[in-house]
Amino acid sequence: MAEGVVIDTSFWGARAEGVAALERELARLRRVQSAHARELVRPIARASVLNLIVYADREEHARRAARSIADLALRHPSRAIVVLADRRGREAAEKRIEMHCQLPIPDGARQVCYEQILVRASGDVDDRLASAVIPLLVPDLPVFLWWTGTPPLGSRSFADLLRLTDRLIVDSADFARPELTLPIIARISEDARGRFGLTDLNWTRLTPWRQIATSFFDVPAWRAFLDGITGLRVGFAVDADGRDIHPSQALLFVGWLASRLGWRPLETLAPSEAGGLLFAIARRDGARIMVRVRPRFERGLDEGDISGIRVQATAAREQAEFVVKRQPSPRHQTATVVLNRERRWERTMPLPSPAIVELIGEELSILGSDRTYEEALDALVELA
Amino acid sequence: MWRSFAEHLHFVATADDAGYEELRRTLDQLDFALGTHANRLFYLATPPAAYEAIVKAIGEHRLRGETGWARIVVEKPFGHDRSSALELNEVVHTVFREDEVFRIDHYLGKETVQNILVMRFSNGIFEPIWNRQYVDHVQITVAETIGVEERAGYYEQAGAMRDIVQNHLLQLLALVSMEPPAAFDDKAVRDEKVKVLRALRRMTGEDLAMNAVRGQYTRGFIEGVPVPGYREEPGVAPDSRTETYVALKVWVDNWRWEGIPFYVRTGKRLPKHSTEIAIQFRVAPHQLFSREALAGLEPNALVLRIQPDEGISLRFGAKVPVQGIRIRAVNMDFDYGASFMVDAPDAYETLILDALRGDATLFTRHDEVDQQWTFVDPIISGWAQSPQGLALYEAGTWGPTEADALIERDGRKWRKA
């Protein structure tokens, strides 16, 4: 163990020497649970529907992920292997196990056990990390790899783990410099085709925005404006001093519209405000569209979250603006349609802000790739 | 209990004929003192090279008692090819009748291996689908994480083919593919095993080149720890061509299995210690659901886990609890430890007790051994003629890429064991 780093065994469980010892300990714990359940005449299920590998390089991220998985145990009972690769400290790859058994139904009618394993690695173990994880996987079950932080292209352990993976989950909200990292994700996505699925939690967060944006054009009278878009503004939240700039979510939204509507990049221009982005884009018919991605300080929003969108369009000499604004408290959004400068329609609807655990829960129910996401990502990389 | 048992343990060292005489005297004294009627079980836990001399000595020094029964337990491998096995058999038969010979293959003593027969033949639902109509293919994996350890002297001569395939692997194959025996006794069960072993298609020529892969591990990592390559192990020749990995596509040419491949593999320094048999069934004949819905579906598979984590699981598709239809393969699991709450006896405990009782059901009969060598010999000699065909694989990986190609050619893939 790295000096000065103490593993909290009450959280992560007792230490096991090697995979065989770890499996023995899990079997023992299962047996104890079974015996206990029999006494109480309650059925117990050793339920596992997937392997989930979580990679984290900080203990607090590992813990947060572990808590999320615990919250998901009923919906996605899994064997969770939390890989905590701390690059400080000396070389070691240690495994600690803990088995959690929840009684989420108050009358205790049902118990579901899931298994949580911590693989803690210290030092430079890039060449051997996967060899400690592979034997821990439950045979035959799909493998999800949740990579917290920026995926390191060119790292052997990342490549080795990807070879086992059916679905890679990343969160571009954590990417420090998305303009550099998103193209990396696009490369991974390209390599992944046919081998494993790829998703981004920031893409999952976009779902309500995509829903409302498409719903405008479900109205037959407004359908024509979709081909006549002249401008797009997407705002994203930053903190008061504007230090942390996370435009990934907003960029994905732009990429999504561009891929759906067949837009092509023309040029990247200098934005008028710090942290913003300005693109000139060609519509399918060749007309020029200006796309602005702007940082906004909004109290109560998470950094990087889209704060609002504004689509300007013309059709048959009519001018329209489709506006969605996020309201922080309580969380809801207002959608407005302005035709020829006259407000014609307005609705207010709840806009949930799902926690990581809900986003992960959603992504774990999907296997295979998401074509719409891949196309949005490709379009975005071409733009940026 | 141990104390009273230990009081009856005696040690006699034999370096020469005098030692065997002393052994006989000790046995006679014990018979007299304890009234054991000269019931004797000889267990040869020695290198195979010593078998012949020991058996001869047992005969010459009249170590079989006058009155009781005498049995001999011989460890695998029995011979190093078919002709040496026949020779050894003749030597053993000069002293012991075939029904007194217990050729031990400890895999057969494992609870989960015995359970293959129980599962197949005590249940009504499995046997009707246990055939070419419903089965797509079968995979048998015997994976070890250990390297050659201290056995280099033996292993250099044996290789994975003689060490694992000839005995453990073919026994598992026989148990999973045999016809139902008429009775659960040593004769009926072993008759059926011999029948199916006889139906194995011999691998030669083109078939051998296409459907047999041998590999040898190079240095790598096991559970995060660096390990040396096979040729760097103590006692191994630096240019050794001994195989530490074997993958075969095997055909069982009989009515039940015509056209159904059995993919078998074994290796040392694989990422995980695991022995299992997976019966993969055909996919549903007509798919109602969309391509997206089916993304998580895998064909049905029944997996018999021999070790570790002994149990059985059945994989099938289930609806993921979200709106709309998404299908995911899930496992219905039976876990030995959690269901029966007792530790299964060690395989050797089971087998030694069986030998003491005279029940040979779980031991290999001479004609089984003969058939096993008959299958293995042509592969070994074919390989000897083309020494360049040895593929290298990094320790801690699932074997050489050639083994992946062997199964992927058929549009299938090795299971994630």
mmCIF file of N, CA, C and O in Angstrom, chain A residues 312-380:
data_model
loop_
_atom_site.group_PDB
_atom_site.id
_atom_site.type_symbol
_atom_site.label_atom_id
_atom_site.label_comp_id
_atom_site.label_asym_id
_atom_site.label_seq_id
_atom_site.Cartn_x
_atom_site.Cartn_y
_atom_site.Cartn_z
ATOM 1 N N GLN A 312 -33.025 30.786 -34.549
ATOM 2 C CA GLN A 312 -33.659 31.782 -35.408
ATOM 3 C C GLN A 312 -33.834 31.172 -36.797
ATOM 4 O O GLN A 312 -32.929 30.487 -37.291
ATOM 5 N N ALA A 313 -35.017 31.453 -37.392
ATOM 6 C CA ALA A 313 -35.278 30.830 -38.689
ATOM 7 C C ALA A 313 -36.219 31.696 -39.521
ATOM 8 O O ALA A 313 -36.971 32.508 -38.979
ATOM 9 N N THR A 314 -36.145 31.519 -40.819
ATOM 10 C CA THR A 314 -37.100 32.189 -41.717
ATOM 11 C C THR A 314 -37.710 31.139 -42.631
ATOM 12 O O THR A 314 -37.070 30.148 -42.974
ATOM 13 N N ALA A 315 -38.966 31.392 -42.980
ATOM 14 C CA ALA A 315 -39.633 30.530 -43.958
ATOM 15 C C ALA A 315 -40.746 31.346 -44.585
ATOM 16 O O ALA A 315 -41.543 31.972 -43.857
ATOM 17 N N ALA A 316 -40.808 31.378 -45.880
ATOM 18 C CA ALA A 316 -41.831 32.141 -46.621
ATOM 19 C C ALA A 316 -41.968 33.561 -46.074
ATOM 20 O O ALA A 316 -43.059 34.020 -45.731
ATOM 21 N N ARG A 317 -40.890 34.257 -45.945
ATOM 22 C CA ARG A 317 -40.813 35.651 -45.492
ATOM 23 C C ARG A 317 -41.323 35.847 -44.062
ATOM 24 O O ARG A 317 -41.552 36.954 -43.612
ATOM 25 N N GLU A 318 -41.515 34.767 -43.336
ATOM 26 C CA GLU A 318 -41.855 34.896 -41.921
ATOM 27 C C GLU A 318 -40.589 34.662 -41.118
ATOM 28 O O GLU A 318 -39.734 33.862 -41.501
ATOM 29 N N GLN A 319 -40.517 35.374 -40.006
ATOM 30 C CA GLN A 319 -39.361 35.182 -39.131
ATOM 31 C C GLN A 319 -39.820 34.525 -37.842
ATOM 32 O O GLN A 319 -40.875 34.884 -37.309
ATOM 33 N N ALA A 320 -39.003 33.568 -37.374
ATOM 34 C CA ALA A 320 -39.394 32.884 -36.145
ATOM 35 C C ALA A 320 -38.195 32.749 -35.214
ATOM 36 O O ALA A 320 -37.048 32.727 -35.659
ATOM 37 N N GLU A 321 -38.507 32.723 -33.933
ATOM 38 C CA GLU A 321 -37.478 32.414 -32.924
ATOM 39 C C GLU A 321 -38.040 31.342 -32.006
ATOM 40 O O GLU A 321 -39.161 31.487 -31.503
ATOM 41 N N PHE A 322 -37.257 30.287 -31.848
ATOM 42 C CA PHE A 322 -37.655 29.215 -30.932
ATOM 43 C C PHE A 322 -36.690 29.263 -29.756
ATOM 44 O O PHE A 322 -35.486 29.111 -29.943
ATOM 45 N N VAL A 323 -37.247 29.517 -28.595
ATOM 46 C CA VAL A 323 -36.377 29.780 -27.437
ATOM 47 C C VAL A 323 -36.727 28.819 -26.302
ATOM 48 O O VAL A 323 -37.906 28.618 -25.995
ATOM 49 N N VAL A 324 -35.692 28.229 -25.720
ATOM 50 C CA VAL A 324 -35.904 27.445 -24.501
ATOM 51 C C VAL A 324 -34.975 28.021 -23.449
ATOM 52 O O VAL A 324 -33.787 28.230 -23.706
ATOM 53 N N LYS A 325 -35.515 28.308 -22.290
ATOM 54 C CA LYS A 325 -34.686 28.827 -21.208
ATOM 55 C C LYS A 325 -34.846 27.974 -19.978
ATOM 56 O O LYS A 325 -35.954 27.584 -19.629
ATOM 57 N N ARG A 326 -33.715 27.691 -19.400
ATOM 58 C CA ARG A 326 -33.758 26.875 -18.189
ATOM 59 C C ARG A 326 -33.926 27.791 -16.983
ATOM 60 O O ARG A 326 -33.245 28.795 -16.874
ATOM 61 N N GLN A 327 -34.823 27.423 -16.070
ATOM 62 C CA GLN A 327 -35.030 28.198 -14.859
ATOM 63 C C GLN A 327 -34.541 27.349 -13.692
ATOM 64 O O GLN A 327 -34.944 26.200 -13.570
ATOM 65 N N PRO A 328 -33.706 27.944 -12.850
ATOM 66 C CA PRO A 328 -33.061 27.109 -11.843
ATOM 67 C C PRO A 328 -33.979 26.645 -10.714
ATOM 68 O O PRO A 328 -33.806 25.544 -10.215
ATOM 69 N N SER A 329 -34.918 27.480 -10.274
ATOM 70 C CA SER A 329 -35.576 27.098 -9.036
ATOM 71 C C SER A 329 -37.060 27.401 -9.094
ATOM 72 O O SER A 329 -37.417 28.570 -9.211
ATOM 73 N N PRO A 330 -37.964 26.431 -9.014
ATOM 74 C CA PRO A 330 -37.634 25.016 -9.108
ATOM 75 C C PRO A 330 -37.222 24.680 -10.530
ATOM 76 O O PRO A 330 -37.488 25.445 -11.443
ATOM 77 N N ARG A 331 -36.614 23.538 -10.699
ATOM 78 C CA ARG A 331 -36.038 23.225 -12.005
ATOM 79 C C ARG A 331 -37.138 23.041 -13.042
ATOM 80 O O ARG A 331 -37.937 22.131 -12.954
ATOM 81 N N HIS A 332 -37.156 23.922 -14.004
ATOM 82 C CA HIS A 332 -38.122 23.795 -15.081
ATOM 83 C C HIS A 332 -37.587 24.559 -16.273
ATOM 84 O O HIS A 332 -36.554 25.230 -16.196
ATOM 85 N N GLN A 333 -38.259 24.443 -17.395
ATOM 86 C CA GLN A 333 -37.835 25.202 -18.556
ATOM 87 C C GLN A 333 -39.058 25.836 -19.198
ATOM 88 O O GLN A 333 -40.160 25.323 -19.118
ATOM 89 N N THR A 334 -38.802 26.980 -19.806
ATOM 90 C CA THR A 334 -39.889 27.612 -20.546
ATOM 91 C C THR A 334 -39.508 27.580 -22.020
ATOM 92 O O THR A 334 -38.379 27.873 -22.396
ATOM 93 N N ALA A 335 -40.489 27.221 -22.820
ATOM 94 C CA ALA A 335 -40.290 27.184 -24.265
ATOM 95 C C ALA A 335 -41.192 28.238 -24.875
ATOM 96 O O ALA A 335 -42.368 28.342 -24.530
ATOM 97 N N THR A 336 -40.605 29.055 -25.727
ATOM 98 C CA THR A 336 -41.347 30.160 -26.314
ATOM 99 C C THR A 336 -41.162 30.151 -27.821
ATOM 100 O O THR A 336 -40.056 29.876 -28.306
ATOM 101 N N VAL A 337 -42.219 30.443 -28.542
ATOM 102 C CA VAL A 337 -42.097 30.614 -29.987
ATOM 103 C C VAL A 337 -42.534 32.041 -30.331
ATOM 104 O O VAL A 337 -43.621 32.477 -29.948
ATOM 105 N N VAL A 338 -41.647 32.767 -30.987
ATOM 106 C CA VAL A 338 -41.941 34.146 -31.387
ATOM 107 C C VAL A 338 -42.017 34.178 -32.913
ATOM 108 O O VAL A 338 -41.058 33.796 -33.582
ATOM 109 N N LEU A 339 -43.178 34.575 -33.430
ATOM 110 C CA LEU A 339 -43.337 34.671 -34.886
ATOM 111 C C LEU A 339 -43.453 36.135 -35.259
ATOM 112 O O LEU A 339 -44.317 36.846 -34.730
ATOM 113 N N ASN A 340 -42.602 36.602 -36.150
ATOM 114 C CA ASN A 340 -42.613 38.005 -36.579
ATOM 115 C C ASN A 340 -42.695 38.940 -35.376
ATOM 116 O O ASN A 340 -43.551 39.815 -35.300
ATOM 117 N N ARG A 341 -41.842 38.693 -34.438
ATOM 118 C CA ARG A 341 -41.687 39.487 -33.213
ATOM 119 C C ARG A 341 -42.911 39.452 -32.301
ATOM 120 O O ARG A 341 -43.066 40.300 -31.431
ATOM 121 N N GLU A 342 -43.741 38.511 -32.498
ATOM 122 C CA GLU A 342 -44.931 38.423 -31.655
ATOM 123 C C GLU A 342 -44.920 37.081 -30.941
ATOM 124 O O GLU A 342 -44.755 36.035 -31.591
ATOM 125 N N ARG A 343 -45.053 37.116 -29.627
ATOM 126 C CA ARG A 343 -45.016 35.870 -28.867
ATOM 127 C C ARG A 343 -46.287 35.064 -29.166
ATOM 128 O O ARG A 343 -47.399 35.545 -28.915
ATOM 129 N N ARG A 344 -46.131 33.861 -29.739
ATOM 130 C CA ARG A 344 -47.304 33.122 -30.192
ATOM 131 C C ARG A 344 -47.621 31.915 -29.318
ATOM 132 O O ARG A 344 -48.740 31.399 -29.353
ATOM 133 N N TRP A 345 -46.627 31.502 -28.586
ATOM 134 C CA TRP A 345 -46.830 30.238 -27.864
ATOM 135 C C TRP A 345 -45.832 30.193 -26.731
ATOM 136 O O TRP A 345 -44.685 30.580 -26.901
ATOM 137 N N GLU A 346 -46.282 29.723 -25.567
ATOM 138 C CA GLU A 346 -45.334 29.578 -24.449
ATOM 139 C C GLU A 346 -45.777 28.442 -23.534
ATOM 140 O O GLU A 346 -46.966 28.285 -23.267
ATOM 141 N N ARG A 347 -44.830 27.677 -23.120
ATOM 142 C CA ARG A 347 -45.137 26.570 -22.213
ATOM 143 C C ARG A 347 -44.048 26.502 -21.148
ATOM 144 O O ARG A 347 -42.885 26.809 -21.409
ATOM 145 N N THR A 348 -44.454 26.060 -19.957
ATOM 146 C CA THR A 348 -43.479 25.818 -18.896
ATOM 147 C C THR A 348 -43.562 24.350 -18.530
ATOM 148 O O THR A 348 -44.669 23.817 -18.401
ATOM 149 N N MET A 349 -42.423 23.723 -18.423
ATOM 150 C CA MET A 349 -42.457 22.288 -18.099
ATOM 151 C C MET A 349 -41.288 21.936 -17.193
ATOM 152 O O MET A 349 -40.282 22.639 -17.172
ATOM 153 N N PRO A 350 -41.474 20.875 -16.416
ATOM 154 C CA PRO A 350 -40.384 20.500 -15.501
ATOM 155 C C PRO A 350 -39.152 20.044 -16.281
ATOM 156 O O PRO A 350 -39.265 19.428 -17.336
ATOM 157 N N LEU A 351 -38.017 20.395 -15.775
ATOM 158 C CA LEU A 351 -36.769 19.940 -16.391
ATOM 159 C C LEU A 351 -35.926 19.285 -15.303
ATOM 160 O O LEU A 351 -35.237 19.965 -14.549
ATOM 161 N N PRO A 352 -36.034 18.007 -15.196
ATOM 162 C CA PRO A 352 -35.268 17.348 -14.139
ATOM 163 C C PRO A 352 -33.772 17.473 -14.405
ATOM 164 O O PRO A 352 -33.351 17.579 -15.548
ATOM 165 N N SER A 353 -33.038 17.515 -13.328
ATOM 166 C CA SER A 353 -31.592 17.548 -13.478
ATOM 167 C C SER A 353 -31.068 16.249 -12.884
ATOM 168 O O SER A 353 -30.805 16.147 -11.699
ATOM 169 N N PRO A 354 -30.969 15.224 -13.719
ATOM 170 C CA PRO A 354 -30.678 13.896 -13.170
ATOM 171 C C PRO A 354 -29.289 13.819 -12.544
ATOM 172 O O PRO A 354 -28.333 14.383 -13.066
ATOM 173 N N ALA A 355 -29.244 13.121 -11.431
ATOM 174 C CA ALA A 355 -27.951 12.901 -10.782
ATOM 175 C C ALA A 355 -27.181 11.854 -11.578
ATOM 176 O O ALA A 355 -27.757 11.129 -12.380
ATOM 177 N N ILE A 356 -25.880 11.805 -11.314
ATOM 178 C CA ILE A 356 -25.021 10.822 -12.004
ATOM 179 C C ILE A 356 -25.613 9.418 -11.913
ATOM 180 O O ILE A 356 -25.638 8.674 -12.884
ATOM 181 N N VAL A 357 -26.136 9.086 -10.742
ATOM 182 C CA VAL A 357 -26.625 7.733 -10.536
ATOM 183 C C VAL A 357 -27.759 7.414 -11.501
ATOM 184 O O VAL A 357 -27.853 6.307 -12.043
ATOM 185 N N GLU A 358 -28.616 8.407 -11.773
ATOM 186 C CA GLU A 358 -29.713 8.159 -12.712
ATOM 187 C C GLU A 358 -29.194 8.044 -14.141
ATOM 188 O O GLU A 358 -29.686 7.235 -14.922
ATOM 189 N N LEU A 359 -28.205 8.872 -14.466
ATOM 190 C CA LEU A 359 -27.632 8.813 -15.812
ATOM 191 C C LEU A 359 -26.961 7.469 -16.060
ATOM 192 O O LEU A 359 -27.148 6.837 -17.093
ATOM 193 N N ILE A 360 -26.193 7.019 -15.070
ATOM 194 C CA ILE A 360 -25.519 5.735 -15.197
ATOM 195 C C ILE A 360 -26.557 4.620 -15.309
ATOM 196 O O ILE A 360 -26.457 3.719 -16.137
ATOM 197 N N GLY A 361 -27.589 4.726 -14.460
ATOM 198 C CA GLY A 361 -28.648 3.716 -14.487
ATOM 199 C C GLY A 361 -29.256 3.611 -15.861
ATOM 200 O O GLY A 361 -29.531 2.517 -16.364
ATOM 201 N N GLU A 362 -29.463 4.742 -16.504
ATOM 202 C CA GLU A 362 -30.027 4.766 -17.848
ATOM 203 C C GLU A 362 -29.062 4.095 -18.840
ATOM 204 O O GLU A 362 -29.454 3.266 -19.646
ATOM 205 N N GLU A 363 -27.788 4.465 -18.728
ATOM 206 C CA GLU A 363 -26.818 3.947 -19.699
ATOM 207 C C GLU A 363 -26.575 2.448 -19.537
ATOM 208 O O GLU A 363 -26.265 1.763 -20.501
ATOM 209 N N LEU A 364 -26.723 1.941 -18.307
ATOM 210 C CA LEU A 364 -26.472 0.518 -18.085
ATOM 211 C C LEU A 364 -27.581 -0.343 -18.672
ATOM 212 O O LEU A 364 -27.439 -1.556 -18.787
ATOM 213 N N SER A 365 -28.700 0.290 -19.019
ATOM 214 C CA SER A 365 -29.781 -0.516 -19.586
ATOM 215 C C SER A 365 -29.639 -0.647 -21.102
ATOM 216 O O SER A 365 -30.425 -1.304 -21.745
ATOM 217 N N ILE A 366 -28.621 0.001 -21.654
ATOM 218 C CA ILE A 366 -28.423 -0.058 -23.107
ATOM 219 C C ILE A 366 -27.147 -0.820 -23.408
ATOM 220 O O ILE A 366 -26.134 -0.636 -22.743
ATOM 221 N N LEU A 367 -27.211 -1.674 -24.398
ATOM 222 C CA LEU A 367 -25.985 -2.295 -24.903
ATOM 223 C C LEU A 367 -25.904 -1.924 -26.375
ATOM 224 O O LEU A 367 -26.906 -1.612 -26.994
ATOM 225 N N GLY A 368 -24.729 -1.993 -26.909
ATOM 226 C CA GLY A 368 -24.622 -1.666 -28.326
ATOM 227 C C GLY A 368 -24.402 -0.177 -28.496
ATOM 228 O O GLY A 368 -24.329 0.577 -27.532
ATOM 229 N N SER A 369 -24.287 0.231 -29.724
ATOM 230 C CA SER A 369 -23.879 1.608 -29.948
ATOM 231 C C SER A 369 -25.082 2.494 -30.231
ATOM 232 O O SER A 369 -26.173 2.031 -30.512
ATOM 233 N N ASP A 370 -24.863 3.784 -30.126
ATOM 234 C CA ASP A 370 -25.900 4.788 -30.306
ATOM 235 C C ASP A 370 -25.510 5.599 -31.541
ATOM 236 O O ASP A 370 -24.638 6.460 -31.478
ATOM 237 N N ARG A 371 -26.130 5.291 -32.647
ATOM 238 C CA ARG A 371 -25.739 5.902 -33.911
ATOM 239 C C ARG A 371 -25.899 7.421 -33.887
ATOM 240 O O ARG A 371 -25.058 8.165 -34.391
ATOM 241 N N THR A 372 -26.991 7.869 -33.270
ATOM 242 C CA THR A 372 -27.266 9.302 -33.248
ATOM 243 C C THR A 372 -26.143 10.040 -32.514
ATOM 244 O O THR A 372 -25.672 11.086 -32.952
ATOM 245 N N TYR A 373 -25.711 9.448 -31.411
ATOM 246 C CA TYR A 373 -24.621 10.070 -30.657
ATOM 247 C C TYR A 373 -23.335 10.095 -31.480
ATOM 248 O O TYR A 373 -22.638 11.111 -31.542
ATOM 249 N N GLU A 374 -23.046 8.963 -32.117
ATOM 250 C CA GLU A 374 -21.808 8.889 -32.889
ATOM 251 C C GLU A 374 -21.785 9.929 -34.011
ATOM 252 O O GLU A 374 -20.766 10.584 -34.256
ATOM 253 N N GLU A 375 -22.938 10.110 -34.643
ATOM 254 C CA GLU A 375 -23.000 11.083 -35.732
ATOM 255 C C GLU A 375 -22.876 12.514 -35.206
ATOM 256 O O GLU A 375 -22.229 13.361 -35.824
ATOM 257 N N ALA A 376 -23.502 12.748 -34.046
ATOM 258 C CA ALA A 376 -23.395 14.082 -33.436
ATOM 259 C C ALA A 376 -21.933 14.383 -33.101
ATOM 260 O O ALA A 376 -21.436 15.491 -33.325
ATOM 261 N N LEU A 377 -21.264 13.371 -32.570
ATOM 262 C CA LEU A 377 -19.873 13.549 -32.172
ATOM 263 C C LEU A 377 -18.998 13.823 -33.405
ATOM 264 O O LEU A 377 -18.147 14.720 -33.389
ATOM 265 N N ASP A 378 -19.234 13.059 -34.455
ATOM 266 C CA ASP A 378 -18.464 13.267 -35.682
ATOM 267 C C ASP A 378 -18.659 14.688 -36.214
ATOM 268 O O ASP A 378 -17.690 15.357 -36.596
ATOM 269 N N ALA A 379 -19.927 15.133 -36.241
ATOM 270 C CA ALA A 379 -20.228 16.466 -36.759
ATOM 271 C C ALA A 379 -19.535 17.529 -35.917
ATOM 272 O O ALA A 379 -18.973 18.500 -36.424
ATOM 273 N N LEU A 380 -19.564 17.306 -34.612
ATOM 274 C CA LEU A 380 -18.975 18.279 -33.690
ATOM 275 C C LEU A 380 -17.463 18.372 -33.872
ATOM 276 O O LEU A 380 -16.882 19.453 -33.837
#
